[in-house]
Amino acid sequence: MKRTLLLLTLLLSSLLTLSAQTYIYSGDKRYDYDSQVIATWDGTRLYSGDKRYDYNSRVIATWDGTRLYSGDKRYDYDSQVIATWDGTRLYSGDKRYDYNSRVIATWDGTRVYSGDKRYDYDSRVIATWDGPRIYSGDKRYDYDSRVRYTIEGHLPVAVAIYLIL
């Protein structure tokens, strides 16, 4: 009889504990492996006001209860900002980088690559895009750093001389 009473007591206490665990995370914070807060449960919403982290402890997402990634920046492998989401446009006002941390593109919400310079493998400028024309006023180089021709919105000088001759 004592065993049965003890068993019933244990069963009843475990049931009460399980029912109490329904709200165990209310107001709690959950942590990732590096002790950073990755989630907060306020009893109504999950991740409300939280920040999510990548493997290098950088913030990659914020959830405000309405939008995901609102006002966030996304990073590449070298900790450079490659994207910003403002709730309306992706990459608005952002710069994109190549593997050597040089700016290769800017998106202003209207045009891609407006006012940007493009680089070759040896960090020389090979192109500028000003909106109306591509390569306007640029010099192109060969592999020995010699100027081969210049484009100014017309035929290259070398081609024009060749056509005249």
XYZ file of C-alpha atoms in Angstrom, residues 111-118 127-138:
20
model
C 20.884 51.851 -61.182
C 23.315 49.003 -60.797
C 27.049 49.829 -60.864
C 26.353 53.585 -61.100
C 29.666 55.413 -60.584
C 31.571 52.236 -59.910
C 34.950 51.153 -61.024
C 35.804 47.619 -61.960
C 36.090 50.080 -66.448
C 33.875 52.850 -65.107
C 30.119 52.879 -65.539
C 28.557 56.357 -65.287
C 24.936 55.429 -65.988
C 24.585 56.244 -69.714
C 27.750 54.604 -71.059
C 29.874 51.674 -70.085
C 33.676 52.087 -70.037
C 33.339 55.850 -70.642
C 36.777 57.508 -70.346
C 38.497 54.310 -69.301
